[in-house]
Amino acid sequence: MSGTAPGEDPVRQPGRSGSAAPPPAAASRDSASRDSASRGAAFRTPPVVLPAGRHGLLVELPGAEAAEAFHAEVLRRRAAGLLPGVTEIVPGARTVLLDGLTRPRRLAAELAEWEIPPLRRGGGEVVEITVRYDGPDLADVAALWGVTREEVGQLHSATSFRVAFCGFAPGFGYLTGLPERYHVPRRSDPRTRVPAGSVGLAGPYTGVYPRSSPGGWQLIGTAVDAVLWDVEREPAALLAPGTPVRFVPEGGRGDVPEDVREESA
């Protein structure tokens, strides 16, 4: 399934600037409480499984975090040889499409009994993307987060990201990993042209524009020398669903203050 375009985020939040971020300690407690509650709800609720053609299933999950965790479990089971015949695994914002199944009805019945562990970030080969934190919306994001412009880059680059799904344009990945207190609204006035390589934030996602296009994400930086899509390369996409990603500040990471490290954890 294709993802949602940067101009049309799965989580739409009105306005450009929103409210100022709560104090870090309060935000951390509130976020931890919400994260714990959402994890419990996500994994208690069975998925909705729909047929997709003769050999496919579309699995609808109750939320984005549950979809990521389910996708990770599907990848694990396929690697362990427990999903024979699966030819395609395509995650979306809240869905995962499985195709090439020899017995889709049997698997559909079994899915309700799967135990899906909470998503664990890390593992696998990490893709590093060098970033110059010079985006035109950097000051707005800093105000939303309640930090300085420099700390936006420090927090962002200290975060472990994972490609949740891909869509909108070839090579565009929707990356998750930022704590909920650092989710930001889309711009109320989308740009008619966002330069290729722009690093943006919207809702829970970070993304890098693989080509110039319209977009409404908050731009915080520019990816340096990263080619997101190259038809002469195999695979053509630099980012695939499930890939761990780290952003590295141009010139090196430097010393990240302890309070910033704690905030990004």
mmCIF file of C-alpha atoms in Angstrom:
data_model
loop_
_atom_site.group_PDB
_atom_site.id
_atom_site.type_symbol
_atom_site.label_atom_id
_atom_site.label_comp_id
_atom_site.label_asym_id
_atom_site.label_seq_id
_atom_site.Cartn_x
_atom_site.Cartn_y
_atom_site.Cartn_z
ATOM 1 C CA MET A 1 0.000 0.000 0.000
ATOM 2 C CA SER A 2 1.356 3.396 -0.762
ATOM 3 C CA GLY A 3 1.939 5.834 2.058
ATOM 4 C CA THR A 4 0.347 9.213 2.526
ATOM 5 C CA ALA A 5 1.895 12.191 0.796
ATOM 6 C CA PRO A 6 3.866 14.669 2.895
ATOM 7 C CA GLY A 7 1.096 17.173 2.165
ATOM 8 C CA GLU A 8 -1.497 14.763 3.565
ATOM 9 C CA ASP A 9 -0.173 13.189 6.731
ATOM 10 C CA PRO A 10 -1.863 10.182 8.370
ATOM 11 C CA VAL A 11 -1.969 12.260 11.566
ATOM 12 C CA ARG A 12 -3.262 15.693 10.605
ATOM 13 C CA GLN A 13 -2.801 18.473 13.135
ATOM 14 C CA PRO A 14 -4.143 21.959 12.430
ATOM 15 C CA GLY A 15 -2.119 25.133 12.496
ATOM 16 C CA ARG A 16 1.527 25.857 12.042
ATOM 17 C CA SER A 17 2.913 26.523 15.462
ATOM 18 C CA GLY A 18 0.550 24.815 17.921
ATOM 19 C CA SER A 19 1.195 25.027 21.661
ATOM 20 C CA ALA A 20 4.514 25.345 23.375
ATOM 21 C CA ALA A 21 6.007 22.080 24.608
ATOM 22 C CA PRO A 22 5.345 21.248 28.281
ATOM 23 C CA PRO A 23 8.262 21.210 30.729
ATOM 24 C CA PRO A 24 10.550 18.253 29.942
ATOM 25 C CA ALA A 25 9.883 16.365 33.177
ATOM 26 C CA ALA A 26 6.111 16.672 32.857
ATOM 27 C CA ALA A 27 6.258 15.873 29.172
ATOM 28 C CA SER A 28 8.350 12.790 29.906
ATOM 29 C CA ARG A 29 5.870 11.510 32.514
ATOM 30 C CA ASP A 30 2.851 12.217 30.330
ATOM 31 C CA SER A 31 4.470 10.659 27.277
ATOM 32 C CA ALA A 32 5.525 7.557 29.203
ATOM 33 C CA SER A 33 2.001 7.142 30.538
ATOM 34 C CA ARG A 34 0.434 7.560 27.097
ATOM 35 C CA ASP A 35 3.017 5.277 25.469
ATOM 36 C CA SER A 36 2.393 2.568 28.058
ATOM 37 C CA ALA A 37 -1.367 2.822 27.642
ATOM 38 C CA SER A 38 -1.181 2.806 23.854
ATOM 39 C CA ARG A 39 1.113 -0.222 23.849
ATOM 40 C CA GLY A 40 -1.259 -2.159 26.061
ATOM 41 C CA ALA A 41 -4.303 -1.250 23.966
ATOM 42 C CA ALA A 42 -2.527 -1.916 20.690
ATOM 43 C CA PHE A 43 -1.523 -5.458 21.535
ATOM 44 C CA ARG A 44 -4.776 -6.456 23.245
ATOM 45 C CA THR A 45 -6.799 -5.573 20.156
ATOM 46 C CA PRO A 46 -6.812 -8.255 17.440
ATOM 47 C CA PRO A 47 -6.176 -7.103 13.875
ATOM 48 C CA VAL A 48 -8.869 -6.923 11.214
ATOM 49 C CA VAL A 49 -7.893 -9.270 8.389
ATOM 50 C CA LEU A 50 -9.351 -8.760 4.907
ATOM 51 C CA PRO A 51 -8.798 -10.774 1.720
ATOM 52 C CA ALA A 52 -6.712 -9.058 -0.947
ATOM 53 C CA GLY A 53 -6.980 -11.015 -4.174
ATOM 54 C CA ARG A 54 -6.580 -14.782 -4.332
ATOM 55 C CA HIS A 55 -3.309 -15.007 -2.427
ATOM 56 C CA GLY A 56 -3.190 -11.911 -0.272
ATOM 57 C CA LEU A 57 -4.333 -10.520 3.057
ATOM 58 C CA LEU A 58 -4.675 -6.916 4.168
ATOM 59 C CA VAL A 59 -4.122 -6.704 7.916
ATOM 60 C CA GLU A 60 -5.568 -3.596 9.569
ATOM 61 C CA LEU A 61 -4.060 -2.671 12.927
ATOM 62 C CA PRO A 62 -5.531 -0.361 15.587
ATOM 63 C CA GLY A 63 -2.741 2.195 15.325
ATOM 64 C CA ALA A 64 0.589 3.149 13.792
ATOM 65 C CA GLU A 65 2.687 1.659 16.592
ATOM 66 C CA ALA A 66 0.797 -1.621 16.385
ATOM 67 C CA ALA A 67 1.300 -1.691 12.618
ATOM 68 C CA GLU A 68 5.054 -1.216 13.017
ATOM 69 C CA ALA A 69 5.254 -3.944 15.652
ATOM 70 C CA PHE A 70 3.217 -6.322 13.488
ATOM 71 C CA HIS A 71 5.390 -5.577 10.458
ATOM 72 C CA ALA A 72 8.540 -6.291 12.502
ATOM 73 C CA GLU A 73 7.068 -9.609 13.650
ATOM 74 C CA VAL A 74 6.157 -10.544 10.062
ATOM 75 C CA LEU A 75 9.737 -9.846 8.981
ATOM 76 C CA ARG A 76 11.067 -11.933 11.867
ATOM 77 C CA ARG A 77 8.813 -14.875 11.031
ATOM 78 C CA ARG A 78 9.675 -14.739 7.346
ATOM 79 C CA ALA A 79 13.399 -14.710 8.180
ATOM 80 C CA ALA A 80 12.821 -17.754 10.386
ATOM 81 C CA GLY A 81 11.095 -19.594 7.526
ATOM 82 C CA LEU A 82 7.688 -19.496 9.204
ATOM 83 C CA LEU A 83 5.892 -17.723 6.341
ATOM 84 C CA PRO A 84 6.534 -19.838 3.255
ATOM 85 C CA GLY A 85 5.334 -18.457 -0.045
ATOM 86 C CA VAL A 86 5.102 -14.818 0.996
ATOM 87 C CA THR A 87 6.317 -12.758 -1.949
ATOM 88 C CA GLU A 88 5.448 -9.267 -0.776
ATOM 89 C CA ILE A 89 5.166 -7.527 2.588
ATOM 90 C CA VAL A 90 3.984 -3.939 2.211
ATOM 91 C CA PRO A 91 3.421 -1.862 5.364
ATOM 92 C CA GLY A 92 1.292 1.273 5.468
ATOM 93 C CA ALA A 93 0.466 3.773 8.196
ATOM 94 C CA ARG A 94 -1.892 1.321 9.939
ATOM 95 C CA THR A 95 -1.933 -1.698 7.632
ATOM 96 C CA VAL A 96 0.319 -4.473 6.378
ATOM 97 C CA LEU A 97 -0.325 -6.229 3.054
ATOM 98 C CA LEU A 98 0.819 -9.839 2.695
ATOM 99 C CA ASP A 99 0.839 -11.359 -0.788
ATOM 100 C CA GLY A 100 1.859 -14.672 -2.334
ATOM 101 C CA LEU A 101 0.259 -16.781 0.398
ATOM 102 C CA THR A 102 -0.489 -20.399 -0.420
ATOM 103 C CA ARG A 103 -3.129 -20.676 2.329
ATOM 104 C CA PRO A 104 -4.389 -17.167 3.066
ATOM 105 C CA ARG A 105 -7.494 -18.329 4.935
ATOM 106 C CA ARG A 106 -5.437 -20.462 7.276
ATOM 107 C CA LEU A 107 -3.049 -17.624 8.030
ATOM 108 C CA ALA A 108 -5.969 -15.220 8.526
ATOM 109 C CA ALA A 109 -7.318 -17.499 11.237
ATOM 110 C CA GLU A 110 -3.903 -17.822 12.884
ATOM 111 C CA LEU A 111 -3.133 -14.111 12.999
ATOM 112 C CA ALA A 112 -5.558 -13.485 15.851
ATOM 113 C CA GLU A 113 -3.456 -15.833 17.996
ATOM 114 C CA TRP A 114 -0.098 -14.278 17.220
ATOM 115 C CA GLU A 115 1.745 -12.735 20.144
ATOM 116 C CA ILE A 116 3.158 -9.440 18.922
ATOM 117 C CA PRO A 117 5.936 -8.094 21.153
ATOM 118 C CA PRO A 118 6.376 -4.321 21.484
ATOM 119 C CA LEU A 119 8.494 -2.791 18.755
ATOM 120 C CA ARG A 120 12.200 -2.706 19.515
ATOM 121 C CA ARG A 121 14.239 -0.192 17.612
ATOM 122 C CA GLY A 122 17.741 -1.007 16.489
ATOM 123 C CA GLY A 123 19.106 -4.207 15.060
ATOM 124 C CA GLY A 124 20.071 -4.632 11.453
ATOM 125 C CA GLU A 125 22.388 -2.454 9.419
ATOM 126 C CA VAL A 126 21.870 1.217 10.214
ATOM 127 C CA VAL A 127 21.647 3.717 7.357
ATOM 128 C CA GLU A 128 23.355 6.968 8.322
ATOM 129 C CA ILE A 129 22.298 10.208 6.663
ATOM 130 C CA THR A 130 24.443 13.301 7.081
ATOM 131 C CA VAL A 131 22.348 16.401 7.767
ATOM 132 C CA ARG A 132 23.019 20.113 7.815
ATOM 133 C CA TYR A 133 20.514 21.498 10.315
ATOM 134 C CA ASP A 134 19.690 24.681 8.427
ATOM 135 C CA GLY A 135 15.990 24.297 7.608
ATOM 136 C CA PRO A 136 13.711 27.318 7.224
ATOM 137 C CA ASP A 137 11.376 25.999 9.945
ATOM 138 C CA LEU A 138 14.133 25.274 12.477
ATOM 139 C CA ALA A 139 13.220 28.252 14.670
ATOM 140 C CA ASP A 140 9.519 27.291 14.665
ATOM 141 C CA VAL A 141 10.319 23.705 15.658
ATOM 142 C CA ALA A 142 12.688 24.920 18.385
ATOM 143 C CA ALA A 143 9.882 27.068 19.799
ATOM 144 C CA LEU A 144 7.464 24.122 19.729
ATOM 145 C CA TRP A 145 9.966 21.893 21.490
ATOM 146 C CA GLY A 146 10.993 24.547 23.997
ATOM 147 C CA VAL A 147 14.684 24.267 23.079
ATOM 148 C CA THR A 148 17.295 26.205 21.116
ATOM 149 C CA ARG A 149 17.865 25.822 17.370
ATOM 150 C CA GLU A 150 21.097 23.951 18.076
ATOM 151 C CA GLU A 151 19.333 21.546 20.437
ATOM 152 C CA VAL A 152 16.811 20.615 17.729
ATOM 153 C CA GLY A 153 19.663 19.109 15.743
ATOM 154 C CA GLN A 154 21.133 17.485 18.841
ATOM 155 C CA LEU A 155 17.834 15.894 19.820
ATOM 156 C CA HIS A 156 17.013 14.800 16.294
ATOM 157 C CA SER A 157 20.431 13.277 15.632
ATOM 158 C CA ALA A 158 20.466 11.498 19.008
ATOM 159 C CA THR A 159 17.256 9.638 18.110
ATOM 160 C CA SER A 160 17.137 6.106 16.701
ATOM 161 C CA PHE A 161 14.711 6.088 13.776
ATOM 162 C CA ARG A 162 13.042 3.251 11.875
ATOM 163 C CA VAL A 163 11.378 3.338 8.457
ATOM 164 C CA ALA A 164 7.737 2.575 9.209
ATOM 165 C CA PHE A 165 6.601 2.540 5.576
ATOM 166 C CA CYS A 166 7.301 4.169 2.222
ATOM 167 C CA GLY A 167 5.088 6.146 -0.126
ATOM 168 C CA PHE A 168 4.264 9.508 -1.740
ATOM 169 C CA ALA A 169 7.284 9.354 -4.070
ATOM 170 C CA PRO A 170 9.887 6.717 -4.930
ATOM 171 C CA GLY A 171 12.440 6.657 -2.119
ATOM 172 C CA PHE A 172 10.364 8.569 0.441
ATOM 173 C CA GLY A 173 10.336 6.835 3.820
ATOM 174 C CA TYR A 174 8.171 7.701 6.810
ATOM 175 C CA LEU A 175 10.506 7.438 9.801
ATOM 176 C CA THR A 176 9.349 7.074 13.399
ATOM 177 C CA GLY A 177 11.277 7.342 16.638
ATOM 178 C CA LEU A 178 10.797 10.841 18.022
ATOM 179 C CA PRO A 179 8.988 10.834 21.394
ATOM 180 C CA GLU A 180 5.407 12.054 21.251
ATOM 181 C CA ARG A 181 6.303 15.349 22.929
ATOM 182 C CA TYR A 182 8.364 16.215 19.838
ATOM 183 C CA HIS A 183 5.617 15.565 17.302
ATOM 184 C CA VAL A 184 4.824 18.768 15.434
ATOM 185 C CA PRO A 185 1.932 19.916 13.235
ATOM 186 C CA ARG A 186 2.220 20.371 9.523
ATOM 187 C CA ARG A 187 2.503 23.888 8.203
ATOM 188 C CA SER A 188 -0.827 25.605 7.615
ATOM 189 C CA ASP A 189 0.659 27.102 4.423
ATOM 190 C CA PRO A 190 2.327 24.271 2.448
ATOM 191 C CA ARG A 191 5.181 25.202 0.164
ATOM 192 C CA THR A 192 4.733 24.854 -3.566
ATOM 193 C CA ARG A 193 8.318 23.635 -3.857
ATOM 194 C CA VAL A 194 10.418 21.785 -1.301
ATOM 195 C CA PRO A 195 14.019 21.176 -2.452
ATOM 196 C CA ALA A 196 15.281 17.621 -2.837
ATOM 197 C CA GLY A 197 17.126 16.461 0.259
ATOM 198 C CA SER A 198 15.043 18.525 2.677
ATOM 199 C CA VAL A 199 14.596 16.879 6.085
ATOM 200 C CA GLY A 200 11.124 17.496 7.470
ATOM 201 C CA LEU A 201 8.883 16.707 10.425
ATOM 202 C CA ALA A 202 5.111 16.195 10.509
ATOM 203 C CA GLY A 203 3.090 14.490 13.217
ATOM 204 C CA PRO A 204 5.109 11.479 14.412
ATOM 205 C CA TYR A 205 7.187 11.273 11.227
ATOM 206 C CA THR A 206 10.557 12.409 9.939
ATOM 207 C CA GLY A 207 11.161 12.267 6.197
ATOM 208 C CA VAL A 208 13.722 13.212 3.573
ATOM 209 C CA TYR A 209 12.371 14.510 0.271
ATOM 210 C CA PRO A 210 13.950 12.430 -2.517
ATOM 211 C CA ARG A 211 13.077 15.022 -5.153
ATOM 212 C CA SER A 212 11.732 18.533 -5.405
ATOM 213 C CA SER A 213 7.973 18.632 -4.801
ATOM 214 C CA PRO A 214 5.218 20.512 -2.979
ATOM 215 C CA GLY A 215 5.035 19.772 0.725
ATOM 216 C CA GLY A 216 3.740 20.942 4.064
ATOM 217 C CA TRP A 217 6.220 19.440 6.501
ATOM 218 C CA GLN A 218 8.316 21.503 8.925
ATOM 219 C CA LEU A 219 11.790 21.646 7.369
ATOM 220 C CA ILE A 220 14.677 21.429 9.840
ATOM 221 C CA GLY A 221 17.638 20.558 7.635
ATOM 222 C CA THR A 222 19.192 19.297 4.435
ATOM 223 C CA ALA A 223 20.517 15.809 3.782
ATOM 224 C CA VAL A 224 24.065 16.082 2.457
ATOM 225 C CA ASP A 225 24.949 13.832 -0.497
ATOM 226 C CA ALA A 226 22.213 11.277 0.289
ATOM 227 C CA VAL A 227 20.631 9.746 -2.824
ATOM 228 C CA LEU A 228 17.247 8.413 -1.731
ATOM 229 C CA TRP A 229 16.295 6.915 -5.100
ATOM 230 C CA ASP A 230 18.573 5.721 -7.899
ATOM 231 C CA VAL A 231 17.247 3.451 -10.646
ATOM 232 C CA GLU A 232 20.820 2.413 -11.456
ATOM 233 C CA ARG A 233 21.291 1.090 -7.921
ATOM 234 C CA GLU A 234 20.124 -2.227 -6.468
ATOM 235 C CA PRO A 235 17.996 -1.737 -4.538
ATOM 236 C CA ALA A 236 16.960 1.601 -6.001
ATOM 237 C CA ALA A 237 15.636 2.912 -2.677
ATOM 238 C CA LEU A 238 18.088 3.825 0.067
ATOM 239 C CA LEU A 239 15.364 3.347 2.684
ATOM 240 C CA ALA A 240 13.108 0.302 2.964
ATOM 241 C CA PRO A 241 10.446 -0.464 5.586
ATOM 242 C CA GLY A 242 12.070 -1.733 8.762
ATOM 243 C CA THR A 243 15.441 -0.073 8.094
ATOM 244 C CA PRO A 244 17.111 1.558 11.134
ATOM 245 C CA VAL A 245 18.214 5.127 10.393
ATOM 246 C CA ARG A 246 20.470 7.609 12.137
ATOM 247 C CA PHE A 247 20.919 11.260 11.224
ATOM 248 C CA VAL A 248 24.478 12.530 11.634
ATOM 249 C CA PRO A 249 25.099 16.287 11.878
ATOM 250 C CA GLU A 250 27.430 17.629 9.230
ATOM 251 C CA GLY A 251 30.846 18.060 10.772
ATOM 252 C CA GLY A 252 30.284 15.369 13.398
ATOM 253 C CA ARG A 253 27.927 14.762 16.248
ATOM 254 C CA GLY A 254 29.973 16.609 18.842
ATOM 255 C CA ASP A 255 29.174 16.538 22.535
ATOM 256 C CA VAL A 256 25.486 16.109 23.214
ATOM 257 C CA PRO A 257 24.521 17.631 26.596
ATOM 258 C CA GLU A 258 23.305 15.088 29.142
ATOM 259 C CA ASP A 259 19.859 16.678 29.438
ATOM 260 C CA VAL A 260 19.472 16.517 25.654
ATOM 261 C CA ARG A 261 20.486 12.835 25.625
ATOM 262 C CA GLU A 262 17.877 12.138 28.309
ATOM 263 C CA GLU A 263 15.175 13.969 26.335
ATOM 264 C CA SER A 264 15.844 11.952 23.172
ATOM 265 C CA ALA A 265 15.850 8.615 24.994
#
